[in-house]
Short mmCIF file of C-alpha atoms in Angstrom, two decimals:
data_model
loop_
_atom_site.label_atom_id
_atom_site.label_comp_id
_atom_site.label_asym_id
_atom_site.label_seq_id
_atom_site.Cartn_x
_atom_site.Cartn_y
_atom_site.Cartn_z
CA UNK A 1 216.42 -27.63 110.66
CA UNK A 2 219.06 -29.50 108.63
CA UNK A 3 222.38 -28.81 109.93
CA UNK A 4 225.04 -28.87 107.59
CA UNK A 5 229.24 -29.50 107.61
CA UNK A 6 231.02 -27.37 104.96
CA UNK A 7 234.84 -28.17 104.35
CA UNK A 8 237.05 -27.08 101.02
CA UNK A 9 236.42 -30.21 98.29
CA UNK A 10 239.39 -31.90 96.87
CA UNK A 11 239.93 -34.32 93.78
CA UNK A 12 239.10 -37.07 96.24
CA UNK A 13 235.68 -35.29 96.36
CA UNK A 14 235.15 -35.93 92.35
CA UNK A 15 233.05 -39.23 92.50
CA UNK A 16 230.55 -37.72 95.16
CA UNK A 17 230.03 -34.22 93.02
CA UNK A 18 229.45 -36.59 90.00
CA UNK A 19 226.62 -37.90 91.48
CA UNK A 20 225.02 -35.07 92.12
CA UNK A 21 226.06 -32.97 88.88
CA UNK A 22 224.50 -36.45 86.83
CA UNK A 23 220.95 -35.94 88.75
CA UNK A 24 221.40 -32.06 88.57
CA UNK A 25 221.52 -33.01 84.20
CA UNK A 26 218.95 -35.52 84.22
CA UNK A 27 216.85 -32.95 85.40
CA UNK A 28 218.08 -30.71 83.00
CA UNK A 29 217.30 -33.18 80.19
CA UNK A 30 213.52 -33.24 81.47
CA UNK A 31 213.50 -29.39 80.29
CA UNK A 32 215.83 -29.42 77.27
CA UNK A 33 215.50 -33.27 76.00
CA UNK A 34 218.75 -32.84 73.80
CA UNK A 35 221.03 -32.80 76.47
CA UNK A 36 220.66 -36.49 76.82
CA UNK A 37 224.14 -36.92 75.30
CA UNK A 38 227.05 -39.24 74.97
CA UNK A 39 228.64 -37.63 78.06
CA UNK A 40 225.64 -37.76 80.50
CA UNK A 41 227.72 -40.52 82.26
CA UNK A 42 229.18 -40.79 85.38
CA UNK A 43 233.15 -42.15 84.17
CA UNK A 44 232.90 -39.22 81.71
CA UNK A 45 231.63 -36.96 84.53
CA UNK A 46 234.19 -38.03 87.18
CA UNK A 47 237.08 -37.62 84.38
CA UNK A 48 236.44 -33.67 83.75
CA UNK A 49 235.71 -33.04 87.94
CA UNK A 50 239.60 -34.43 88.15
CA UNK A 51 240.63 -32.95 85.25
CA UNK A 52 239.61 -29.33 86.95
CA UNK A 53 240.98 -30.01 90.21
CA UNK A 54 244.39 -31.41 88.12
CA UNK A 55 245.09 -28.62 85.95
CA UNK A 56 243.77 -25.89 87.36
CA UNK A 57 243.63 -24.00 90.81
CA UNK A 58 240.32 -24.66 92.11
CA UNK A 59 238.90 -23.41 95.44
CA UNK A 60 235.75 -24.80 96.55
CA UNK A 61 233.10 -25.68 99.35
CA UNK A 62 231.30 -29.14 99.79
CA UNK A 63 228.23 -29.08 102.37
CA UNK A 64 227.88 -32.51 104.19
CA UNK A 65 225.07 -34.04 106.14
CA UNK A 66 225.87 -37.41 108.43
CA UNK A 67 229.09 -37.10 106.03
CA UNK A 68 227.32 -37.67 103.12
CA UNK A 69 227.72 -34.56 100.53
CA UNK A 70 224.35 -32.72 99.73
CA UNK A 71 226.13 -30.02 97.38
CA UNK A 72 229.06 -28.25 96.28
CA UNK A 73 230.59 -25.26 94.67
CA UNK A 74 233.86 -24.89 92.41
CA UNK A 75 235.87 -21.67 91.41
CA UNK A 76 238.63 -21.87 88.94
CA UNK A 77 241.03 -19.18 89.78
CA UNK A 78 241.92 -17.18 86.99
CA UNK A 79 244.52 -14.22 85.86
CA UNK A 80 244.65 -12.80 82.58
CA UNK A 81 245.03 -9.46 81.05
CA UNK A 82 241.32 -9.26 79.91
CA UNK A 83 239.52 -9.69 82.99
CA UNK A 84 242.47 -9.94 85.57
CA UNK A 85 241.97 -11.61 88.79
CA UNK A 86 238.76 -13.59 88.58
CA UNK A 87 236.97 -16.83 89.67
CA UNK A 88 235.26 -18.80 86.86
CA UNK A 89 232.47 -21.26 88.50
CA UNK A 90 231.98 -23.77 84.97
CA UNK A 91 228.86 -25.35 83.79
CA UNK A 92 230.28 -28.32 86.41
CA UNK A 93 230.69 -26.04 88.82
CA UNK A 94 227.93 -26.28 91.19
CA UNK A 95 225.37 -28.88 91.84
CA UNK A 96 223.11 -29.45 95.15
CA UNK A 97 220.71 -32.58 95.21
CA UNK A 98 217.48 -32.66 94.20
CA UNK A 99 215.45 -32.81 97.63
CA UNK A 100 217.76 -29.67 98.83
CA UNK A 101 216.26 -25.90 99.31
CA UNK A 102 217.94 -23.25 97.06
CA UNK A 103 219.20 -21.49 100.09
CA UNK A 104 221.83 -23.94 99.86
CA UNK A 105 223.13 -23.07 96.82
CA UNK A 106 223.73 -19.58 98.66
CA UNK A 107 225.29 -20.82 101.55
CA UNK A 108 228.11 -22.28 99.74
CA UNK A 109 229.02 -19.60 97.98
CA UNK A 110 228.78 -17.62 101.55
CA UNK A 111 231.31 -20.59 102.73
CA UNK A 112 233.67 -20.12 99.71
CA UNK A 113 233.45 -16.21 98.69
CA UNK A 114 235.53 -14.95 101.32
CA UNK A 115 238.18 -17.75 100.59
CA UNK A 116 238.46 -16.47 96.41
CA UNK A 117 238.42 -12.67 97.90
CA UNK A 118 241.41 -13.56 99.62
CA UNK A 119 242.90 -14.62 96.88
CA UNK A 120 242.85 -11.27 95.25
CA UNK A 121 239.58 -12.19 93.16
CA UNK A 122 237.00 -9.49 93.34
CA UNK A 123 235.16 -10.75 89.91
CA UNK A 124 232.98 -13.84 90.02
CA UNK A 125 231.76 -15.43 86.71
CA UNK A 126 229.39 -18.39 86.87
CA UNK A 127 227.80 -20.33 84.28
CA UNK A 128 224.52 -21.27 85.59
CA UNK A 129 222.13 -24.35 84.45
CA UNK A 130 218.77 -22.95 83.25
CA UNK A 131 217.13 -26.19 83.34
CA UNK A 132 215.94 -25.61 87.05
CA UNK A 133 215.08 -22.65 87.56
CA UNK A 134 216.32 -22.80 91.12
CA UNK A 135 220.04 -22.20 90.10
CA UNK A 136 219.16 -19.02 88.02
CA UNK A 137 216.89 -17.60 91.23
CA UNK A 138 219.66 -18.17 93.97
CA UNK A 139 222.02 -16.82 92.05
CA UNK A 140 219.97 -13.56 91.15
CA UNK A 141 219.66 -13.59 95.10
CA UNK A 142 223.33 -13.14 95.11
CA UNK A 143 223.04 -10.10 93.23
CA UNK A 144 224.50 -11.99 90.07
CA UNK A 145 223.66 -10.35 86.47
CA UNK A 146 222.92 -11.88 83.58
CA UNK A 147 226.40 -11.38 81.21
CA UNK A 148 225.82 -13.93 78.42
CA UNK A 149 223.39 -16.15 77.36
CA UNK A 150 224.28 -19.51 76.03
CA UNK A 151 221.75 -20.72 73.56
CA UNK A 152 220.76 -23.73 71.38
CA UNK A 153 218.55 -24.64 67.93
CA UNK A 154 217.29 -27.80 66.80
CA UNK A 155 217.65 -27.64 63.03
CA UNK A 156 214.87 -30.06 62.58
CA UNK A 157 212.47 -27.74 63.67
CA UNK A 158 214.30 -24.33 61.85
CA UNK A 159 211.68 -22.43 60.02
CA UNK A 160 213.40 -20.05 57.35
CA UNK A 161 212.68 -16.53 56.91
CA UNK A 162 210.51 -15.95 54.17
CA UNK A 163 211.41 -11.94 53.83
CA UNK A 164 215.23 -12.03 53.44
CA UNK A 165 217.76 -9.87 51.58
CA UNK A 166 218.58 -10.52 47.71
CA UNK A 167 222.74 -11.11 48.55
CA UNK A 168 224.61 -14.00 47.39
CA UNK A 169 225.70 -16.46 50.16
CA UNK A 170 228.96 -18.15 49.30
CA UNK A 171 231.70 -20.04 51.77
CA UNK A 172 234.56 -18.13 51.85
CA UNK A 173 238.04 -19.14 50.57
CA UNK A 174 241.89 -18.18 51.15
CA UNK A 175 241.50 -15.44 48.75
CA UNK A 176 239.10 -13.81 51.36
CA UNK A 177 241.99 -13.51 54.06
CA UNK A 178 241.56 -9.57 53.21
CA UNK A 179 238.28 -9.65 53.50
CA UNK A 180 237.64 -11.33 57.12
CA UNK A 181 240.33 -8.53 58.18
CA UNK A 182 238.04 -6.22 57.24
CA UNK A 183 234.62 -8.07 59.00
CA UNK A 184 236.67 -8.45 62.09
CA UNK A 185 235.73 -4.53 63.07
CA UNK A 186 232.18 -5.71 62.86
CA UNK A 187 231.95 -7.28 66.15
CA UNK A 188 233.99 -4.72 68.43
CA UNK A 189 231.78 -2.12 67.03
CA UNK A 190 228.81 -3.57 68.69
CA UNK A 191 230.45 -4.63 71.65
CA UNK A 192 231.88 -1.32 72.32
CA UNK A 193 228.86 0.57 71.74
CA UNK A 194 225.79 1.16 74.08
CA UNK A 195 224.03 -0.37 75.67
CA UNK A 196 226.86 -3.15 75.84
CA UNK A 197 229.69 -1.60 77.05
CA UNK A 198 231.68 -4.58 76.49
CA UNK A 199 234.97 -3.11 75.94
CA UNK A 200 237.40 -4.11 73.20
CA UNK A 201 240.69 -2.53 73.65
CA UNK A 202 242.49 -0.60 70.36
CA UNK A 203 245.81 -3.06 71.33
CA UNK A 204 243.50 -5.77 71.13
CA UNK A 205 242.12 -5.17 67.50
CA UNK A 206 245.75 -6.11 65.85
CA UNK A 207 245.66 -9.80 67.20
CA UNK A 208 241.69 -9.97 66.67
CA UNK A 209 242.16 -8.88 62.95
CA UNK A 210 244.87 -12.13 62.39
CA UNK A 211 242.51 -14.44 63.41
CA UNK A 212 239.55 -13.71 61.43
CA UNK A 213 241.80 -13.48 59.09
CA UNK A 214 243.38 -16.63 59.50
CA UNK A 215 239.39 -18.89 60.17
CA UNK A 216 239.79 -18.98 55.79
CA UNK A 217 243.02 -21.30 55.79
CA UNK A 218 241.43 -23.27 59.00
CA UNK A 219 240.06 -26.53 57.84
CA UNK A 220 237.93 -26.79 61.08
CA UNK A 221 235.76 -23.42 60.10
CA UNK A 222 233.08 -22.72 57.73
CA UNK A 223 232.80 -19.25 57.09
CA UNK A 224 229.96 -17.99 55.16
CA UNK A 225 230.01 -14.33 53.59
CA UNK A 226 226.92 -12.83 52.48
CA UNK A 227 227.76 -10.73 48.94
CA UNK A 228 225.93 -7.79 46.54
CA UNK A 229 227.61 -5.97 43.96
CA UNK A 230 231.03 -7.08 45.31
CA UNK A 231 230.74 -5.93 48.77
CA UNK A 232 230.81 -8.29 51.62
CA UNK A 233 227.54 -7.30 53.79
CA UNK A 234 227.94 -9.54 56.52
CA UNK A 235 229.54 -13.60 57.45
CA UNK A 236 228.74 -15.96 59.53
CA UNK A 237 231.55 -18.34 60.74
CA UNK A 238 230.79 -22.11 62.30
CA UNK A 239 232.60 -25.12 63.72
CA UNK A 240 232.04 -28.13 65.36
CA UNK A 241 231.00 -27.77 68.09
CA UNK A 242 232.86 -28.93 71.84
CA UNK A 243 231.76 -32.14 73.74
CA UNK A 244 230.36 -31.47 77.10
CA UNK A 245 227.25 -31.60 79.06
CA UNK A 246 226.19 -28.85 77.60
CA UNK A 247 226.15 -29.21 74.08
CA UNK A 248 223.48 -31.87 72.15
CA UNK A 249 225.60 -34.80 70.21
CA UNK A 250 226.35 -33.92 66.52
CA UNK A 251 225.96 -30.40 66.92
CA UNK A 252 227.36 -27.44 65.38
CA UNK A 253 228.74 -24.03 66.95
CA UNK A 254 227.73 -20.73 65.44
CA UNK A 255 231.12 -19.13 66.86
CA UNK A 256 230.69 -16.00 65.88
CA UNK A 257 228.64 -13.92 63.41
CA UNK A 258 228.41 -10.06 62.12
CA UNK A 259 226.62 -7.86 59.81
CA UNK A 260 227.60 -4.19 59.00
CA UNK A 261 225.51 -1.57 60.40
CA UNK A 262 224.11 -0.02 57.34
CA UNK A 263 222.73 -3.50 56.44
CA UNK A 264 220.70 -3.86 59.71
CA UNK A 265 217.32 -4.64 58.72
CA UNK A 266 217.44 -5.58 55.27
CA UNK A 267 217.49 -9.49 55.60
CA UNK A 268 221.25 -9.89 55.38
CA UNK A 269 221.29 -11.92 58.85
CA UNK A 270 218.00 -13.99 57.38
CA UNK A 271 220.04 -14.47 54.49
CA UNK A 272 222.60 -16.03 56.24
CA UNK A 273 221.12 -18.28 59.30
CA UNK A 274 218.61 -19.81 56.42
CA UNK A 275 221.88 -20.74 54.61
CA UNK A 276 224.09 -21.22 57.42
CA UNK A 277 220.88 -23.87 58.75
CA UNK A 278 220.65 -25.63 55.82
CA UNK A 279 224.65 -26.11 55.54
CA UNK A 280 224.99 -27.53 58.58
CA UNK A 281 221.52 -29.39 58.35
CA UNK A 282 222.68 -31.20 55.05
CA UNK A 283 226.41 -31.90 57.14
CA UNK A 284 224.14 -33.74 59.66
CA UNK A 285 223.80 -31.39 62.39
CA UNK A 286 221.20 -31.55 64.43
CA UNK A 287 221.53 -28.88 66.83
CA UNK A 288 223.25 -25.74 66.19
CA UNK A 289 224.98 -23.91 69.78
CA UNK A 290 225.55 -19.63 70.04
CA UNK A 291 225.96 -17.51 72.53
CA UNK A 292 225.78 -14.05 72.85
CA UNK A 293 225.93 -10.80 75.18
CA UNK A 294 222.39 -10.13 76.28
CA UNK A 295 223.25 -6.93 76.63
CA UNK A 296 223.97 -6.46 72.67
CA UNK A 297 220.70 -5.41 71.86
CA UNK A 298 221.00 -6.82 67.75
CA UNK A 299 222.33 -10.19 69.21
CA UNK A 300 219.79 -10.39 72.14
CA UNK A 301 216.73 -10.31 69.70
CA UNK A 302 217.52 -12.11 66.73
CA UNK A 303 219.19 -14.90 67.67
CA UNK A 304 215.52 -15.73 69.32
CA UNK A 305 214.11 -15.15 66.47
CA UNK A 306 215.81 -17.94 64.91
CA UNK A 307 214.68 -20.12 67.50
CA UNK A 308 218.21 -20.38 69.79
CA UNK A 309 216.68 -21.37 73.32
CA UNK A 310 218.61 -20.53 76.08
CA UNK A 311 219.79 -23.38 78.50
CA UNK A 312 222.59 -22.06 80.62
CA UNK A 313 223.16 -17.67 81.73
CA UNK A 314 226.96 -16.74 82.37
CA UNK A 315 226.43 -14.66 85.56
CA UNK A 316 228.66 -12.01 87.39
CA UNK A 317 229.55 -10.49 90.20
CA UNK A 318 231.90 -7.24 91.10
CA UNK A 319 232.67 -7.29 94.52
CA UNK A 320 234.22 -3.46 95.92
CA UNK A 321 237.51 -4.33 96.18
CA UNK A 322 237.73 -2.42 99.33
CA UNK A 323 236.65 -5.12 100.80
CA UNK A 324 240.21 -6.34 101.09
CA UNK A 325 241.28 -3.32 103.69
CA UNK A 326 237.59 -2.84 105.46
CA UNK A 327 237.13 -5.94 107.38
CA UNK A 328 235.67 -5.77 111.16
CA UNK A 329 238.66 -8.27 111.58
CA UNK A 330 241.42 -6.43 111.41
CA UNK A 331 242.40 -4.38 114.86
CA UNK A 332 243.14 -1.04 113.22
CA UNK A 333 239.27 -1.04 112.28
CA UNK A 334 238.34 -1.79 115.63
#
């Protein structure tokens, strides 16, 4: 049996993690060939592990054999008013080597759990590779959910919908500020409703109103709104898309896309990924990058349909907070 050391990783740490996050991707690239990108390197590797440790605060485990490290885990720790004290384990986050059980990955987050609890977080986001499926499975071990799903389309191989609706697609200008006000309910409407749950606070709606309304006069967005008789039935709104592991070179993002309730059905989202495809197609983009909440039943089976494959889950965990006060520990339990 394989003994292991665990002690807390530093920024001294970064060039042994990027060795194993690099084999941990070319492994991923077996699965999803397009994540052989510019960044699968180790300088560029190395460069965002320091950047973490640097200018964030980062808790996290290493597990060593004959000193050598065999894996590691990584928690940003996180406060803000939307999801309050959390941990955030990134796509970098977490990497064991290739001739390593799974059970591993669970032992280091046994090692590092209790040190994030005691820092007040009781809510554990990680965004977990789907490459090998032996991330996804210890993590569902860990009594992680799925949260969101982070997807990606090869516009190559895009086949349009034949049966679509009869709207007019245009790319919206600044005289459509008004307009994206108006789209912005879109979105919270579907993420408030069941079976998603996903909150979106009334104090919230002001702010998220300005900027849709404000993606128009941004040079960096493409917004597409699909029209009939005058009325806006639905958008779709794209970018470039970030650098990183996990995104293909010269891709685009589909940040964020709606389509009104009453036009659910009749080809208005067809409508608008053939066009939006084609756009960003004829801009040279090969792959297009979305994510979405899997449990947003509209979102979770169309963007399939349009051939997004999913390559990396967010994943959470809600610990009872009560943990803080019920430990065997403490004498007053005992």
């Amino acid at each position: 049996m394989i003994r292991f050391d665990f002690r807390a990783i530093t920024v001294a740490d970064s060039p042994a993690m990027a060795e194993l996050l690099r084999s941990r991707q070319l492994l991923e690239r077996s699965t999803f060939p397009f994540l052989q990108n510019r960044c699968l390197n180790t300088q560029y590797i190395v460069d965002v592990l320091e950047q973490l440790f640097r200018s964030n605060r980062v808790i996290g485990t290493g597990a060593f054999v004959n000193g050598k490290m065999v894996g590691y885990i990584m928690g940003e720790i996180k406060v803000d008013t939307f999801r309050g004290r959390h941990v955030w384990v990134p796509y970098e986050g977490i990497a064991i080597r290739e001739d390593q059980s799974p059970e591993l990955i669970r032992a280091l987050y046994a090692k590092v759990a209790d040190s994030w609890l005691k820092q007040g977080c009781f809510m554990h986001y990680a965004v977990v590779p789907l490459g090998n499926q032996a991330y996804f499975e210890a993590f569902q071990r860990l009594s992680f959910f799925i949260q969101q799903v982070h997807g990606v389309m090869n516009t190559e191989g895009y086949r349009p919908f034949a049966q679509v609706s009869d709207a007019k697609v245009r790319i919206a200008d600044k005289a459509d500020r008004k307009k994206m006000g108006q789209l912005s309910g879109i979105i919270q409407s579907y993420q408030n409703a069941t079976p998603t749950f996903e909150l979106v606070l009334p104090e919230m709606a002001a702010d998220i109103k300005v900027g849709y309304e404000g993606t128009v006069e941004d040079g960096n967005m493409t917004v597409l709104l699909a029209e009939k008789d005058g009325e806006v039935l639905g958008f779709q709104m794209y970018g470039a898309a970030d650098s990183g592991l996990m995104s293909p070179d010269d891709s685009a993002e589909l940040n964020v896309a709606g389509t009104y309730a009453g036009q659910m059905g009749a080809g208005v989202g067809k409508k608008l990924m053939n066009e939006g495809c084609a756009l960003m197609k004829e801009r040279g983009a090969r792959h297009i990058i979305a994510d979405w909440r899997i449990t947003n039943l509209a979102s979770s089976t169309f963007w399939p349909k349009c051939g997004f494959k999913p390559v990396a889950y967010r994943m959470a965990r809600h610990i009872d907070s009560n943990w803080a006060w019920a430990s065997f520990d403490e004498a007053y339990i005992r």
